[in-house]
Coordinates of C-alpha atoms in Angstrom, one line a residue:
X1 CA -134.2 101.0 226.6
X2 CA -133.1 103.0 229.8
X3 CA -133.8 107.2 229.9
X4 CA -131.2 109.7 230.7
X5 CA -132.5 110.0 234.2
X6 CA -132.7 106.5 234.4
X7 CA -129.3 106.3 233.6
X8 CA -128.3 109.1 235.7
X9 CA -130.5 107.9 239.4
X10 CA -129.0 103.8 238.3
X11 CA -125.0 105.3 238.5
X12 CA -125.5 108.7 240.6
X13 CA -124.4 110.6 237.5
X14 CA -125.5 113.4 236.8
X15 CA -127.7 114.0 233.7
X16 CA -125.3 117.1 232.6
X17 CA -122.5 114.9 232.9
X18 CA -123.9 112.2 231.2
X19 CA -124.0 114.6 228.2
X20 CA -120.8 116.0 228.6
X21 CA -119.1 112.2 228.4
X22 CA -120.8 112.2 225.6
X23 CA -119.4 115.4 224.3
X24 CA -116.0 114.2 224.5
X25 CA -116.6 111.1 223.3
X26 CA -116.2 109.0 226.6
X27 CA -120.5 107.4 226.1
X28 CA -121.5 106.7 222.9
X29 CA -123.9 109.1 221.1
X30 CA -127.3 107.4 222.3
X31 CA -130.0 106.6 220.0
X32 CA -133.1 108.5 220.3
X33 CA -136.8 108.3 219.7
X34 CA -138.9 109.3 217.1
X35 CA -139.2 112.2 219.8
X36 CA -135.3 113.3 220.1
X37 CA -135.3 111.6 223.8
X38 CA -131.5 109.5 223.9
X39 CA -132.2 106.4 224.4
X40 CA -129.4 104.0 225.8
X41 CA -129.2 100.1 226.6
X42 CA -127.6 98.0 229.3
X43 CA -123.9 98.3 227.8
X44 CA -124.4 102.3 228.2
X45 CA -125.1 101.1 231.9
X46 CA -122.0 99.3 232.4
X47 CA -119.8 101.7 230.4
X48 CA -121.3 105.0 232.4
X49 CA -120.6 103.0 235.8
X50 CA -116.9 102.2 234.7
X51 CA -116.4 105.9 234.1
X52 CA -117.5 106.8 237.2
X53 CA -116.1 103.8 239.0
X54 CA -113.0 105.1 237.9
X55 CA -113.7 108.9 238.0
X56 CA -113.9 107.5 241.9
X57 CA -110.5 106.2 242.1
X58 CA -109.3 109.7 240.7
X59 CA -108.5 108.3 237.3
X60 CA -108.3 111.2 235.1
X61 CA -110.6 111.7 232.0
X62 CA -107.7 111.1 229.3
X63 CA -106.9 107.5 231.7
X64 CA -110.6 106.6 231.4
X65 CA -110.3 106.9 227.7
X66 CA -107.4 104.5 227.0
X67 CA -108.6 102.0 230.0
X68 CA -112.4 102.0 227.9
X69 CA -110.0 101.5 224.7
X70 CA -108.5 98.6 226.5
X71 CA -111.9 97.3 227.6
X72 CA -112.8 97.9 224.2
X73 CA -110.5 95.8 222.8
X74 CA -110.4 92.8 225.0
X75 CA -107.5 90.7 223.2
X76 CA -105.1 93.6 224.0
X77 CA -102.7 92.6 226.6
X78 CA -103.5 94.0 230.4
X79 CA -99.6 95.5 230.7
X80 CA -101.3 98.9 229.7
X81 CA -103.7 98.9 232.0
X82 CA -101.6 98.0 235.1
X83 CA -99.1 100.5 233.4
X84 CA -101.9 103.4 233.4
X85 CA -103.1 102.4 237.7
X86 CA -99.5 102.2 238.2
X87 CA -99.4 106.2 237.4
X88 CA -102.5 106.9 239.2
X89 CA -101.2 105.2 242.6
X90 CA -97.9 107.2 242.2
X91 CA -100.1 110.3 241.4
X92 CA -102.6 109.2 244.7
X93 CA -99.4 108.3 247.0
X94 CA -97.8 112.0 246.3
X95 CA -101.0 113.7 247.2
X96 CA -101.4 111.3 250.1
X97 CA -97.4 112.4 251.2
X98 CA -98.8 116.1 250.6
X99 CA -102.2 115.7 252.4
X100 CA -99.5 114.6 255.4
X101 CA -97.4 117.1 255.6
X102 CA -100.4 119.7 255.5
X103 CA -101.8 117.4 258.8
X104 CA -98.7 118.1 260.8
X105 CA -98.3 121.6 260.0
X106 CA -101.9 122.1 261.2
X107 CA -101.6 119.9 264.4
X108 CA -98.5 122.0 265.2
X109 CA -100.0 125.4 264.5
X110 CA -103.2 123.8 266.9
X111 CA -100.9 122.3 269.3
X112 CA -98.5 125.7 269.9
X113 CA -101.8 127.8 269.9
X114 CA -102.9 129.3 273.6
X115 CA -106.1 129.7 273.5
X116 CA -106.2 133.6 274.4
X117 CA -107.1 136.6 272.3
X118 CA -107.3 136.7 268.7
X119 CA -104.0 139.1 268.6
X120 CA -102.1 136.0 270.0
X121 CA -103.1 133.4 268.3
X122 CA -100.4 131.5 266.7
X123 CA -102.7 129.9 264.3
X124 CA -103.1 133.4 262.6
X125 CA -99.3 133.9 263.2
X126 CA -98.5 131.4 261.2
X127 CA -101.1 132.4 258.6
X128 CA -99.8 135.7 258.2
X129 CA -96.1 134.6 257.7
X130 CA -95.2 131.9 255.6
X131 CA -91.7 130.9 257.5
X132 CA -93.3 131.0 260.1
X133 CA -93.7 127.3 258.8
X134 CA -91.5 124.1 259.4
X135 CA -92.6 122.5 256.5
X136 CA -92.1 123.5 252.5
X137 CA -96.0 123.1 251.3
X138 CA -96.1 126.0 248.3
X139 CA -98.6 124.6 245.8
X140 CA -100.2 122.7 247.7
X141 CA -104.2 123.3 247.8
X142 CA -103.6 126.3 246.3

């Protein structure tokens, strides 16, 4: 039987998140010792490191849910599960779109900037006025 810190070092989880998967039910509720200490086996190991596997690849907490159902449930057909990374590579590819827009605003911002005194600088130009922009990024790492 593995420890909570055990646990936690084996999957680079922390031990406070350990407990808060189990709060909302993602890990089982661990059995414990005659001393209260959770206790947990090598399935905990391999469920804990499929959460944060897919924690990893940005899969939200509600998507981790239904994939562990799936894994749960092994006879189940894998449509839902290429259905559910399906929605997070459209979710990834928008924020990768996002993240590139952001890039070129900032290498043009860098690129039109002189170099002089602070009172020129286009960077803080641009800062200070919104249209000063060429691209529409409201919302984004806000």
């Amino acid at each position: 039987m593995l420890t909570i810190g055990y646990l936690a070092k084996k999957t680079g989880t922390k031990v406070q998140t350990i407990r808060y998967y189990e709060q909302v039910g993602l890990m089982p509720e661990p059995g414990r010792t005659d001393g209260g200490q959770r206790r947990y086996g090598d399935a905990e190991l391999d469920r804990l490191s499929f959460i944060r596997h897919a924690r990893q690849l940005g899969f939200s907490l509600d998507a981790i849910r239904e994939l562990l159902d799936l894994s749960d449930h092994p006879a189940r057909s894998c449509e839902e599960a290429d259905a559910i990374a399906r929605r997070q590579l459209k979710q990834v590819e928008q924020r990768v779109a996002r993240l590139e827009v952001l890039r070129l605003e900032l290498e043009r911002m860098i690129e039109e900037c002189s170099g002089g005194r602070a009172a020129d600088c286009r960077v803080l130009e641009v800062l200070r006025d919104h249209s000063e922009c060429l691209t529409d990024h409201e919302g984004i790492g806000a």
